[in-house]
mmCIF file of C-alpha atoms in Angstrom:
data_model
loop_
_atom_site.group_PDB
_atom_site.id
_atom_site.type_symbol
_atom_site.label_atom_id
_atom_site.label_comp_id
_atom_site.label_asym_id
_atom_site.label_seq_id
_atom_site.Cartn_x
_atom_site.Cartn_y
_atom_site.Cartn_z
ATOM 1 C CA UNK A 989 6.855 -82.247 -16.308
ATOM 2 C CA UNK A 990 7.310 -84.330 -13.168
ATOM 3 C CA UNK A 991 7.104 -82.187 -10.024
ATOM 4 C CA UNK A 992 8.994 -83.219 -6.737
ATOM 5 C CA UNK A 993 7.056 -84.915 -4.067
ATOM 6 C CA UNK A 994 7.488 -81.973 -1.761
ATOM 7 C CA UNK A 995 5.799 -79.590 -4.161
ATOM 8 C CA UNK A 996 2.996 -82.025 -5.041
ATOM 9 C CA UNK A 997 2.393 -82.890 -1.314
ATOM 10 C CA UNK A 998 1.771 -79.114 -0.631
ATOM 11 C CA UNK A 999 -0.526 -78.452 -3.666
ATOM 12 C CA UNK A 1000 -2.474 -81.746 -3.818
ATOM 13 C CA UNK A 1001 -4.863 -81.006 -1.211
ATOM 14 C CA UNK A 1002 -5.828 -77.576 -2.606
ATOM 15 C CA UNK A 1003 -6.051 -79.061 -6.094
ATOM 16 C CA UNK A 1004 -8.492 -81.737 -5.106
ATOM 17 C CA UNK A 1005 -10.588 -79.362 -2.863
ATOM 18 C CA UNK A 1006 -10.861 -76.811 -5.708
ATOM 19 C CA UNK A 1007 -11.908 -79.417 -8.254
ATOM 20 C CA UNK A 1008 -14.568 -80.654 -5.816
ATOM 21 C CA UNK A 1009 -15.761 -77.100 -5.279
ATOM 22 C CA UNK A 1010 -15.799 -76.227 -8.984
ATOM 23 C CA UNK A 1011 -17.476 -79.497 -10.189
ATOM 24 C CA UNK A 1012 -19.404 -80.640 -7.227
ATOM 25 C CA UNK A 1013 -19.889 -84.367 -6.579
ATOM 26 C CA UNK A 1014 -17.320 -86.581 -8.360
ATOM 27 C CA UNK A 1015 -16.128 -90.103 -8.096
ATOM 28 C CA UNK A 1016 -12.463 -91.015 -8.228
ATOM 29 C CA UNK A 1017 -11.871 -91.403 -11.835
ATOM 30 C CA UNK A 1018 -14.020 -88.279 -12.748
ATOM 31 C CA UNK A 1019 -11.876 -86.414 -10.231
ATOM 32 C CA UNK A 1020 -8.634 -87.707 -11.882
ATOM 33 C CA UNK A 1021 -9.969 -86.713 -15.288
ATOM 34 C CA UNK A 1022 -11.208 -83.358 -14.180
ATOM 35 C CA UNK A 1023 -7.908 -82.346 -12.613
ATOM 36 C CA UNK A 1024 -6.041 -83.437 -15.655
ATOM 37 C CA UNK A 1025 -8.309 -81.624 -18.018
ATOM 38 C CA UNK A 1026 -8.487 -78.382 -16.026
ATOM 39 C CA UNK A 1027 -4.685 -78.320 -15.773
ATOM 40 C CA UNK A 1028 -4.226 -79.147 -19.367
ATOM 41 C CA UNK A 1029 -2.348 -82.347 -18.408
ATOM 42 C CA UNK A 1030 0.047 -80.586 -15.895
ATOM 43 C CA UNK A 1031 -1.365 -82.469 -12.973
ATOM 44 C CA UNK A 1032 -1.700 -86.150 -13.446
ATOM 45 C CA UNK A 1033 -2.645 -87.851 -10.169
ATOM 46 C CA UNK A 1034 -2.449 -91.606 -10.020
ATOM 47 C CA UNK A 1035 -5.126 -93.595 -8.135
ATOM 48 C CA UNK A 1036 -2.561 -94.585 -5.597
ATOM 49 C CA UNK A 1037 -1.924 -91.014 -4.761
ATOM 50 C CA UNK A 1038 -5.550 -89.802 -5.110
ATOM 51 C CA UNK A 1039 -7.496 -92.234 -2.894
ATOM 52 C CA UNK A 1040 -5.165 -91.994 0.202
ATOM 53 C CA UNK A 1041 -5.431 -88.168 -0.190
ATOM 54 C CA UNK A 1042 -9.339 -88.386 -0.308
ATOM 55 C CA UNK A 1043 -9.269 -90.707 2.673
ATOM 56 C CA UNK A 1044 -7.222 -88.135 4.739
ATOM 57 C CA UNK A 1045 -9.363 -85.343 3.470
ATOM 58 C CA UNK A 1046 -12.532 -87.159 4.624
ATOM 59 C CA UNK A 1047 -10.851 -88.030 8.020
ATOM 60 C CA UNK A 1048 -10.209 -84.295 8.515
ATOM 61 C CA UNK A 1049 -13.785 -83.421 7.584
ATOM 62 C CA UNK A 1050 -12.902 -81.472 4.468
ATOM 63 C CA UNK A 1051 -14.718 -83.921 2.127
ATOM 64 C CA UNK A 1052 -17.558 -86.252 2.431
ATOM 65 C CA UNK A 1053 -18.322 -89.341 0.526
ATOM 66 C CA UNK A 1054 -21.420 -91.470 -0.335
ATOM 67 C CA UNK A 1055 -21.781 -94.736 -2.250
ATOM 68 C CA UNK A 1056 -24.219 -94.363 -5.100
ATOM 69 C CA UNK A 1057 -25.038 -96.144 -8.335
ATOM 70 C CA UNK A 1058 -23.615 -94.418 -11.365
ATOM 71 C CA UNK A 1059 -25.925 -94.123 -14.435
ATOM 72 C CA UNK A 1060 -24.134 -97.240 -15.693
ATOM 73 C CA UNK A 1061 -25.549 -99.135 -12.646
ATOM 74 C CA UNK A 1062 -22.073 -99.689 -11.114
ATOM 75 C CA UNK A 1063 -21.686 -98.519 -7.445
ATOM 76 C CA UNK A 1064 -19.208 -95.695 -6.951
ATOM 77 C CA UNK A 1065 -18.088 -93.612 -4.069
ATOM 78 C CA UNK A 1066 -18.806 -89.876 -4.857
ATOM 79 C CA UNK A 1067 -17.034 -87.163 -2.983
ATOM 80 C CA UNK A 1068 -18.067 -83.698 -2.221
ATOM 81 C CA UNK A 1069 -16.351 -80.670 -0.396
ATOM 82 C CA UNK A 1070 -17.743 -79.834 2.926
ATOM 83 C CA UNK A 1071 -18.179 -76.546 4.547
ATOM 84 C CA UNK A 1072 -15.023 -77.049 6.572
ATOM 85 C CA UNK A 1073 -13.329 -78.020 3.449
ATOM 86 C CA UNK A 1074 -14.461 -74.874 1.801
ATOM 87 C CA UNK A 1075 -13.005 -72.812 4.580
ATOM 88 C CA UNK A 1076 -9.708 -74.637 4.382
ATOM 89 C CA UNK A 1077 -9.598 -74.149 0.598
ATOM 90 C CA UNK A 1078 -10.134 -70.328 1.041
ATOM 91 C CA UNK A 1079 -7.464 -70.212 3.659
ATOM 92 C CA UNK A 1080 -5.017 -72.185 1.617
ATOM 93 C CA UNK A 1081 -5.684 -70.153 -1.551
ATOM 94 C CA UNK A 1082 -4.857 -67.054 0.357
ATOM 95 C CA UNK A 1083 -1.722 -68.475 1.772
ATOM 96 C CA UNK A 1084 -0.672 -69.727 -1.705
ATOM 97 C CA UNK A 1085 -1.411 -66.436 -3.364
ATOM 98 C CA UNK A 1086 0.877 -64.695 -0.823
ATOM 99 C CA UNK A 1087 3.551 -67.369 -1.251
ATOM 100 C CA UNK A 1088 3.470 -67.198 -5.039
ATOM 101 C CA UNK A 1089 3.596 -63.420 -5.017
ATOM 102 C CA UNK A 1090 6.675 -63.375 -2.732
ATOM 103 C CA UNK A 1091 8.290 -66.167 -4.924
ATOM 104 C CA UNK A 1092 7.778 -64.149 -8.015
ATOM 105 C CA UNK A 1093 9.462 -61.181 -6.383
ATOM 106 C CA UNK A 1094 12.405 -63.254 -5.160
ATOM 107 C CA UNK A 1095 12.859 -64.871 -8.570
ATOM 108 C CA UNK A 1096 12.337 -61.589 -10.386
ATOM 109 C CA UNK A 1097 9.243 -62.830 -12.223
ATOM 110 C CA UNK A 1098 6.952 -60.105 -11.027
#
């Protein structure tokens, strides 16, 4: 299913932060694959969406990155969630939980 840009824009940050919190240090392709696998294919980020999001998250101080050599010897940029990112994730999860609960009531899904 294709989601609207508005819905994905609001959810993308929390999805990426949660994946990094759950899995630890990941490089871009691993992050794409992790998100797809965990969501059972519901969330399929493209590189053109993921990397600008990672750069914004890093600029805000929510993730940090470091270039390292992968086991294959290829240099990759690995991303991790920061303490600030963990706090933002916690706040956004609480906000999302409240929003979804209200939405479920309004749509008679509760």
